[in-house]
mmCIF file of C-alpha atoms and ligand atoms in Angstrom:
data_model
loop_
_atom_site.group_PDB
_atom_site.id
_atom_site.type_symbol
_atom_site.label_atom_id
_atom_site.label_comp_id
_atom_site.label_asym_id
_atom_site.label_seq_id
_atom_site.Cartn_x
_atom_site.Cartn_y
_atom_site.Cartn_z
ATOM 1 C CA MET S 1 68.089 104.648 79.827
ATOM 2 C CA THR S 2 67.000 107.340 82.257
ATOM 3 C CA GLY S 3 64.651 107.509 85.230
ATOM 4 C CA ALA S 4 64.530 105.572 88.454
ATOM 5 C CA ILE S 5 66.026 102.247 89.367
ATOM 6 C CA THR S 6 64.665 99.774 91.899
ATOM 7 C CA THR S 7 66.940 98.978 94.806
ATOM 8 C CA VAL S 8 66.096 95.947 96.924
ATOM 9 C CA ARG S 9 67.712 95.328 100.315
ATOM 10 C CA THR S 10 66.494 91.880 101.318
ATOM 11 C CA VAL S 11 66.841 88.476 99.710
ATOM 12 C CA LYS S 12 63.055 88.145 99.902
ATOM 13 C CA ASP S 13 62.514 91.243 97.737
ATOM 14 C CA LEU S 14 65.358 90.187 95.414
ATOM 15 C CA ARG S 15 63.738 86.801 94.839
ATOM 16 C CA ALA S 16 60.292 88.364 94.295
ATOM 17 C CA HIS S 17 61.700 90.462 91.415
ATOM 18 C CA LEU S 18 63.612 87.544 89.972
ATOM 19 C CA ALA S 19 60.482 85.360 90.088
ATOM 20 C CA THR S 20 58.529 87.737 87.849
ATOM 21 C CA TRP S 21 61.346 87.747 85.297
ATOM 22 C CA ARG S 22 61.757 83.998 85.452
ATOM 23 C CA LYS S 23 58.015 83.566 84.901
ATOM 24 C CA SER S 24 58.289 85.327 81.567
ATOM 25 C CA GLY S 25 61.328 83.246 80.625
ATOM 26 C CA GLU S 26 63.931 86.007 80.968
ATOM 27 C CA THR S 27 67.582 85.250 81.702
ATOM 28 C CA VAL S 28 69.480 87.028 84.487
ATOM 29 C CA ALA S 29 73.079 88.209 84.891
ATOM 30 C CA LEU S 30 74.597 89.278 88.209
ATOM 31 C CA VAL S 31 77.462 91.768 88.542
ATOM 32 C CA PRO S 32 78.774 91.742 92.136
ATOM 33 C CA THR S 33 80.509 94.946 93.285
ATOM 34 C CA MET S 34 81.534 96.805 96.420
ATOM 35 C CA GLY S 35 80.219 100.104 95.042
ATOM 36 C CA ALA S 36 82.219 103.320 94.454
ATOM 37 C CA LEU S 37 81.583 102.469 90.825
ATOM 38 C CA HIS S 38 83.775 103.503 87.889
ATOM 39 C CA GLU S 39 83.921 102.737 84.168
ATOM 40 C CA GLY S 40 85.499 99.340 84.901
ATOM 41 C CA HIS S 41 82.405 98.223 86.811
ATOM 42 C CA LEU S 42 80.125 99.758 84.190
ATOM 43 C CA SER S 43 81.891 97.828 81.414
ATOM 44 C CA LEU S 44 80.926 94.631 83.265
ATOM 45 C CA VAL S 45 77.303 95.810 83.415
ATOM 46 C CA ALA S 46 77.395 96.468 79.648
ATOM 47 C CA LEU S 47 78.926 93.039 79.017
ATOM 48 C CA ALA S 48 76.267 91.413 81.220
ATOM 49 C CA GLY S 49 73.581 93.229 79.203
ATOM 50 C CA THR S 50 74.822 91.626 75.979
ATOM 51 C CA LYS S 51 74.463 88.151 77.501
ATOM 52 C CA ALA S 52 71.220 88.216 79.523
ATOM 53 C CA ASP S 53 67.770 89.850 79.413
ATOM 54 C CA ARG S 54 68.102 91.315 82.927
ATOM 55 C CA VAL S 55 71.116 92.700 84.786
ATOM 56 C CA VAL S 56 71.273 92.764 88.580
ATOM 57 C CA VAL S 57 74.144 94.664 90.231
ATOM 58 C CA SER S 58 74.905 93.945 93.866
ATOM 59 C CA ILE S 59 76.573 96.532 96.092
ATOM 60 C CA PHE S 60 78.002 95.228 99.335
ATOM 61 C CA VAL S 61 81.281 96.163 101.037
ATOM 62 C CA ASN S 62 82.216 92.769 102.395
ATOM 63 C CA PRO S 63 83.928 93.100 105.789
ATOM 64 C CA ILE S 64 85.332 89.567 105.921
ATOM 65 C CA GLN S 65 87.553 90.024 102.855
ATOM 66 C CA PHE S 66 89.449 92.890 104.526
ATOM 67 C CA GLY S 67 92.354 92.260 106.903
ATOM 68 C CA PRO S 68 92.339 93.844 110.389
ATOM 69 C CA ARG S 69 94.737 96.593 109.269
ATOM 70 C CA GLU S 70 93.064 97.154 105.895
ATOM 71 C CA ASP S 71 90.646 99.820 104.703
ATOM 72 C CA PHE S 72 87.160 98.382 105.405
ATOM 73 C CA LYS S 73 86.099 101.436 107.447
ATOM 74 C CA THR S 74 87.461 103.996 104.993
ATOM 75 C CA TYR S 75 86.571 102.148 101.758
ATOM 76 C CA PRO S 76 84.745 104.689 99.534
ATOM 77 C CA ARG S 77 80.940 104.485 99.665
ATOM 78 C CA ASP S 78 78.627 106.517 97.410
ATOM 79 C CA GLU S 79 75.339 104.723 96.855
ATOM 80 C CA ALA S 80 73.519 107.756 95.446
ATOM 81 C CA GLY S 81 76.279 108.352 92.885
ATOM 82 C CA ASP S 82 76.408 104.649 92.058
ATOM 83 C CA LEU S 83 72.674 104.513 91.310
ATOM 84 C CA VAL S 84 72.927 107.383 88.805
ATOM 85 C CA LYS S 85 75.747 105.543 86.980
ATOM 86 C CA LEU S 86 73.871 102.234 87.052
ATOM 87 C CA ILE S 87 70.723 103.727 85.524
ATOM 88 C CA LYS S 88 72.786 105.086 82.615
ATOM 89 C CA ALA S 89 74.579 101.749 82.203
ATOM 90 C CA GLY S 90 71.347 99.790 81.740
ATOM 91 C CA THR S 91 70.968 98.018 85.090
ATOM 92 C CA HIS S 92 67.521 96.555 85.813
ATOM 93 C CA LEU S 93 67.830 96.010 89.565
ATOM 94 C CA VAL S 94 70.250 96.922 92.357
ATOM 95 C CA TYR S 95 70.669 94.552 95.283
ATOM 96 C CA ALA S 96 72.185 96.418 98.245
ATOM 97 C CA PRO S 97 71.753 94.170 101.284
ATOM 98 C CA ASP S 98 72.548 95.309 104.794
ATOM 99 C CA MET S 99 75.049 93.448 106.959
ATOM 100 C CA ALA S 100 72.428 91.100 108.464
ATOM 101 C CA GLY S 101 71.196 90.183 104.991
ATOM 102 C CA ILE S 102 74.563 88.620 104.234
ATOM 103 C CA TYR S 103 75.860 87.755 107.720
ATOM 104 C CA PRO S 104 72.897 87.086 110.021
ATOM 105 C CA LYS S 105 73.605 86.736 113.728
ATOM 106 C CA GLY S 106 75.472 83.484 114.354
ATOM 107 C CA PHE S 107 76.750 83.174 110.749
ATOM 108 C CA THR S 108 79.537 80.616 110.827
ATOM 109 C CA THR S 109 79.852 78.993 107.384
ATOM 110 C CA HIS S 110 82.849 79.845 105.197
ATOM 111 C CA VAL S 111 83.956 78.753 101.748
ATOM 112 C CA ARG S 112 87.668 78.093 101.307
ATOM 113 C CA VAL S 113 89.137 77.370 97.894
ATOM 114 C CA GLY S 114 92.502 75.600 98.168
ATOM 115 C CA ASP S 115 95.531 75.668 95.895
ATOM 116 C CA LEU S 116 94.786 78.787 93.806
ATOM 117 C CA THR S 117 94.550 80.959 96.928
ATOM 118 C CA GLU S 118 97.811 79.881 98.500
ATOM 119 C CA ASP S 119 100.120 82.573 97.152
ATOM 120 C CA LEU S 120 100.200 85.900 95.260
ATOM 121 C CA CYS S 121 97.427 87.993 96.900
ATOM 122 C CA GLY S 122 96.628 84.969 99.096
ATOM 123 C CA SER S 123 99.974 85.273 100.928
ATOM 124 C CA ALA S 124 99.873 89.053 101.119
ATOM 125 C CA ARG S 125 96.254 89.081 102.375
ATOM 126 C CA PRO S 126 95.520 86.045 104.579
ATOM 127 C CA ASN S 127 91.787 85.150 104.665
ATOM 128 C CA HIS S 128 91.039 87.557 101.807
ATOM 129 C CA PHE S 129 89.994 84.892 99.312
ATOM 130 C CA GLU S 130 87.997 82.990 101.919
ATOM 131 C CA GLY S 131 86.049 86.207 102.494
ATOM 132 C CA VAL S 132 85.557 86.675 98.741
ATOM 133 C CA ALA S 133 84.585 83.029 98.126
ATOM 134 C CA THR S 134 82.090 83.115 100.997
ATOM 135 C CA VAL S 135 80.314 86.302 99.920
ATOM 136 C CA VAL S 136 80.291 85.362 96.230
ATOM 137 C CA THR S 137 78.842 81.918 96.987
ATOM 138 C CA LYS S 138 76.172 83.570 99.080
ATOM 139 C CA LEU S 139 75.320 86.175 96.405
ATOM 140 C CA LEU S 140 75.157 83.467 93.725
ATOM 141 C CA LEU S 141 72.806 81.376 95.869
ATOM 142 C CA GLN S 142 70.643 84.373 96.763
ATOM 143 C CA CYS S 143 70.296 85.548 93.166
ATOM 144 C CA ALA S 144 70.652 82.243 91.251
ATOM 145 C CA PRO S 145 71.642 84.056 88.023
ATOM 146 C CA ASP S 146 72.294 82.326 84.692
ATOM 147 C CA LEU S 147 75.643 84.081 84.570
ATOM 148 C CA ALA S 148 77.799 86.316 86.718
ATOM 149 C CA VAL S 149 80.405 88.770 85.440
ATOM 150 C CA PHE S 150 83.725 89.504 87.162
ATOM 151 C CA GLY S 151 86.667 91.651 86.048
ATOM 152 C CA GLU S 152 90.033 90.330 84.917
ATOM 153 C CA LYS S 153 91.431 93.208 86.994
ATOM 154 C CA ASP S 154 91.185 90.789 89.939
ATOM 155 C CA TYR S 155 92.570 87.892 87.926
ATOM 156 C CA GLN S 156 93.312 85.538 90.821
ATOM 157 C CA GLN S 157 89.832 86.233 92.221
ATOM 158 C CA LEU S 158 88.252 85.393 88.839
ATOM 159 C CA LEU S 159 90.009 81.996 88.800
ATOM 160 C CA VAL S 160 89.055 81.334 92.436
ATOM 161 C CA ILE S 161 85.393 81.995 91.614
ATOM 162 C CA LYS S 162 85.491 79.790 88.516
ATOM 163 C CA ARG S 163 86.989 77.021 90.653
ATOM 164 C CA LEU S 164 84.414 77.259 93.449
ATOM 165 C CA VAL S 165 81.570 77.214 90.924
ATOM 166 C CA ARG S 166 83.043 74.094 89.332
ATOM 167 C CA ASP S 167 83.846 72.365 92.629
ATOM 168 C CA LEU S 168 80.420 73.046 94.183
ATOM 169 C CA ASP S 169 78.413 72.451 90.960
ATOM 170 C CA LEU S 170 76.800 75.882 91.135
ATOM 171 C CA GLN S 171 74.594 76.330 88.068
ATOM 172 C CA VAL S 172 76.003 79.577 86.772
ATOM 173 C CA GLU S 173 78.364 80.616 83.996
ATOM 174 C CA ILE S 174 81.243 82.831 85.138
ATOM 175 C CA VAL S 175 82.244 85.433 82.551
ATOM 176 C CA GLY S 176 85.426 87.538 82.733
ATOM 177 C CA GLY S 177 85.490 91.181 81.561
ATOM 178 C CA GLU S 178 88.591 92.968 80.271
ATOM 179 C CA ILE S 179 90.435 95.539 82.390
ATOM 180 C CA VAL S 180 89.424 99.170 81.804
ATOM 181 C CA ARG S 181 92.322 101.620 82.102
ATOM 182 C CA GLU S 182 92.923 105.359 82.305
ATOM 183 C CA GLY S 183 94.520 106.936 79.222
ATOM 184 C CA ASP S 184 97.954 106.614 80.848
ATOM 185 C CA GLY S 185 97.528 102.882 81.485
ATOM 186 C CA LEU S 186 96.556 102.862 85.175
ATOM 187 C CA ALA S 187 93.824 100.252 85.747
ATOM 188 C CA LEU S 188 90.683 101.876 87.149
ATOM 189 C CA SER S 189 90.137 101.043 90.817
ATOM 190 C CA SER S 190 87.926 102.371 93.589
ATOM 191 C CA ARG S 191 91.173 102.708 95.571
ATOM 192 C CA ASN S 192 92.907 105.036 93.062
ATOM 193 C CA GLY S 193 91.292 107.935 94.924
ATOM 194 C CA TYR S 194 93.646 107.221 97.839
ATOM 195 C CA LEU S 195 96.663 108.239 95.706
ATOM 196 C CA SER S 196 98.236 111.661 96.280
ATOM 197 C CA PRO S 197 98.780 113.738 93.112
ATOM 198 C CA ALA S 198 102.483 112.779 93.138
ATOM 199 C CA GLU S 199 101.666 109.068 93.581
ATOM 200 C CA ARG S 200 99.028 109.249 90.837
ATOM 201 C CA LYS S 201 101.749 110.412 88.424
ATOM 202 C CA VAL S 202 103.968 107.414 89.244
ATOM 203 C CA ALA S 203 101.187 104.804 89.452
ATOM 204 C CA PRO S 204 100.916 104.008 85.669
ATOM 205 C CA LEU S 205 104.467 102.608 85.853
ATOM 206 C CA LEU S 206 102.900 99.469 87.339
ATOM 207 C CA TYR S 207 101.083 98.747 84.059
ATOM 208 C CA HIS S 208 104.007 99.834 81.890
ATOM 209 C CA THR S 209 106.360 97.552 83.805
ATOM 210 C CA ILE S 210 104.228 94.393 83.581
ATOM 211 C CA HIS S 211 103.596 95.230 79.929
ATOM 212 C CA GLU S 212 107.394 95.295 79.424
ATOM 213 C CA VAL S 213 107.739 91.993 81.268
ATOM 214 C CA ALA S 214 105.095 90.465 78.964
ATOM 215 C CA ALA S 215 106.802 91.903 75.876
ATOM 216 C CA ALA S 216 110.171 90.483 77.014
ATOM 217 C CA LEU S 217 108.572 87.059 77.559
ATOM 218 C CA ALA S 218 107.013 87.169 74.096
ATOM 219 C CA GLN S 219 110.522 87.737 72.722
ATOM 220 C CA GLY S 220 111.897 84.666 74.492
ATOM 221 C CA ALA S 221 113.132 86.013 77.853
ATOM 222 C CA GLY S 222 112.922 83.569 80.789
ATOM 223 C CA ALA S 223 110.105 84.000 83.309
ATOM 224 C CA ASP S 224 112.405 84.472 86.319
ATOM 225 C CA THR S 225 114.701 86.961 84.585
ATOM 226 C CA ALA S 226 111.790 89.001 83.237
ATOM 227 C CA SER S 227 109.862 89.144 86.526
ATOM 228 C CA GLU S 228 113.009 90.055 88.504
ATOM 229 C CA ALA S 229 113.698 92.910 86.064
ATOM 230 C CA GLY S 230 110.126 94.109 86.611
ATOM 231 C CA ARG S 231 110.464 94.003 90.398
ATOM 232 C CA PHE S 232 113.757 95.916 90.213
ATOM 233 C CA LYS S 233 112.243 98.649 88.051
ATOM 234 C CA LEU S 234 109.252 99.124 90.343
ATOM 235 C CA GLU S 235 111.363 99.181 93.504
ATOM 236 C CA ALA S 236 113.703 101.734 91.929
ATOM 237 C CA ALA S 237 110.661 103.964 91.283
ATOM 238 C CA GLY S 238 109.602 103.816 94.944
ATOM 239 C CA PHE S 239 106.962 101.067 94.901
ATOM 240 C CA ARG S 240 106.954 98.461 97.697
ATOM 241 C CA VAL S 241 106.499 95.261 95.727
ATOM 242 C CA ASP S 242 104.412 92.328 97.039
ATOM 243 C CA TYR S 243 105.072 90.336 93.876
ATOM 244 C CA VAL S 244 105.741 90.432 90.144
ATOM 245 C CA ALA S 245 104.935 86.923 88.902
ATOM 246 C CA VAL S 246 104.699 84.992 85.661
ATOM 247 C CA ARG S 247 102.089 82.258 85.993
ATOM 248 C CA ASP S 248 100.075 79.723 84.050
ATOM 249 C CA PRO S 249 96.902 81.601 82.977
ATOM 250 C CA GLU S 250 94.539 78.789 84.034
ATOM 251 C CA THR S 251 96.127 77.279 87.150
ATOM 252 C CA LEU S 252 98.442 80.093 88.340
ATOM 253 C CA ALA S 253 101.207 77.466 88.558
ATOM 254 C CA ARG S 254 104.721 78.915 88.656
ATOM 255 C CA LEU S 255 106.529 79.073 85.320
ATOM 256 C CA SER S 256 110.234 79.403 84.705
ATOM 257 C CA GLY S 257 112.308 79.671 81.564
ATOM 258 C CA PRO S 258 110.771 80.720 78.250
ATOM 259 C CA VAL S 259 106.943 80.689 78.107
ATOM 260 C CA LYS S 260 104.386 80.802 75.286
ATOM 261 C CA GLN S 261 101.145 81.410 77.229
ATOM 262 C CA ALA S 262 101.190 83.119 80.623
ATOM 263 C CA ARG S 263 99.762 85.846 82.804
ATOM 264 C CA VAL S 264 102.011 88.499 84.332
ATOM 265 C CA LEU S 265 100.550 89.590 87.682
ATOM 266 C CA ALA S 266 101.775 92.207 90.116
ATOM 267 C CA ALA S 267 100.795 93.770 93.427
ATOM 268 C CA VAL S 268 102.519 96.817 94.884
ATOM 269 C CA HIS S 269 102.128 99.444 97.553
ATOM 270 C CA LEU S 270 102.460 103.102 96.708
ATOM 271 C CA GLY S 271 102.308 105.077 99.955
ATOM 272 C CA LYS S 272 99.235 103.718 101.740
ATOM 273 C CA THR S 273 97.584 102.412 98.566
ATOM 274 C CA ARG S 274 97.807 98.801 97.395
ATOM 275 C CA LEU S 275 97.530 98.416 93.628
ATOM 276 C CA ILE S 276 97.178 95.229 91.556
ATOM 277 C CA ASP S 277 97.328 94.675 87.817
ATOM 278 C CA ASN S 278 97.923 91.936 85.255
ATOM 279 C CA VAL S 279 98.416 91.384 81.521
ATOM 280 C CA PRO S 280 98.312 88.314 79.273
ATOM 281 C CA VAL S 281 101.204 86.765 77.353
ATOM 282 C CA PRO S 282 101.070 87.084 74.413
ATOM 283 C CA LEU S 283 99.892 90.690 74.684
ATOM 284 C CA PRO S 284 96.822 91.636 72.627
ATOM 285 C CA ALA S 285 97.879 93.083 69.246
ATOM 286 C CA SER S 286 96.469 96.550 70.137
ATOM 287 C CA THR S 287 98.885 97.010 73.079
ATOM 288 C CA ASN S 288 101.849 95.208 71.534
ATOM 289 C CA ARG S 289 104.091 98.232 71.232
HETATM 290 P P1 LIG T 301 85.036 95.688 93.406
HETATM 291 O O1 LIG T 301 83.926 96.668 93.533
HETATM 292 O O2 LIG T 301 86.396 96.283 93.492
HETATM 293 O O3 LIG T 301 84.842 94.455 94.247
HETATM 294 O O4 LIG T 301 84.952 95.162 91.909
HETATM 295 C C1 LIG T 301 83.766 94.605 91.387
HETATM 296 C C2 LIG T 301 84.083 93.961 90.065
HETATM 297 O O5 LIG T 301 84.596 94.939 89.168
HETATM 298 C C3 LIG T 301 85.151 92.865 90.173
HETATM 299 O O6 LIG T 301 84.766 91.754 89.383
HETATM 300 C C4 LIG T 301 86.382 93.547 89.642
HETATM 301 O O7 LIG T 301 87.311 92.643 89.072
HETATM 302 C C5 LIG T 301 85.783 94.461 88.585
HETATM 303 N N1 LIG T 301 86.694 95.566 88.270
HETATM 304 C C6 LIG T 301 87.320 96.404 89.140
HETATM 305 N N2 LIG T 301 88.116 97.273 88.472
HETATM 306 C C7 LIG T 301 87.984 96.975 87.153
HETATM 307 C C8 LIG T 301 88.558 97.509 85.951
HETATM 308 N N3 LIG T 301 89.428 98.521 85.969
HETATM 309 N N4 LIG T 301 88.195 96.966 84.772
HETATM 310 C C9 LIG T 301 87.302 95.928 84.720
HETATM 311 N N5 LIG T 301 86.729 95.376 85.806
HETATM 312 C C10 LIG T 301 87.067 95.890 87.017
#
């Protein structure tokens, strides 16, 4: 598809567009993003397009999910570039609210999901998931889509969102999209641009290491032994490791000893860049080298 794309900036205009589609019986999918779009985001748009008549993409850099020493101010923003990519990807409407459209003066309501948010990225980034849960709840209520698509790249986030939708009886189906990677294995991320050329060369080791951990688990290695080996390898290569963890894929409960079904998740720092990644156990046949 080529041509223009409509961008709405208020919930009123968003709902006016949605009402015309709803009137003609069309279904709607929402893909929430923070912009600086790459092929990973666009794969979610494509997936959304296979499941609904209309695809809405939201672009909003959510301040309350960033810690005080994190990169909210410097987070990449390129709305003009994003719109060009979204037209090509088959988006029907872009929702790019301003700050007051999400957090009006006096805003004081937050959504906190327990349990799932207590460790992994939840310990490394206090309040992060509360910020995510709050903005996602708000976007889902503003848009009221039939389904919303999120990436498995942020695996813990995907489970948190599924849980809040279940707990609050929101009428929306949450769909997970597979991780899109560079040819050398590095998961695409809007933050990869922070990496120096030397760091960019080392960065794919994150994926290769968790892939090795998953392969070892599939061959019967214990969860603790395999994750410790992964941590050691990453630290030896110069990464500062937040965690390498082997968890239940549905509940994120800790696993130890041999496992049949699991998710290997890791978060590391490389210079000033924080990277996260994850793979399933068993590994998909295509990557089972
Ligand atoms: P963000 O703009 O970083 O908030 O991401 C918006 C959505 O894109 C989230 O659901 C992410 O999980 C998803 N996403 C980010 N990177 C990737 C990737 N490499 N592959 C697939 N989905 C991704």
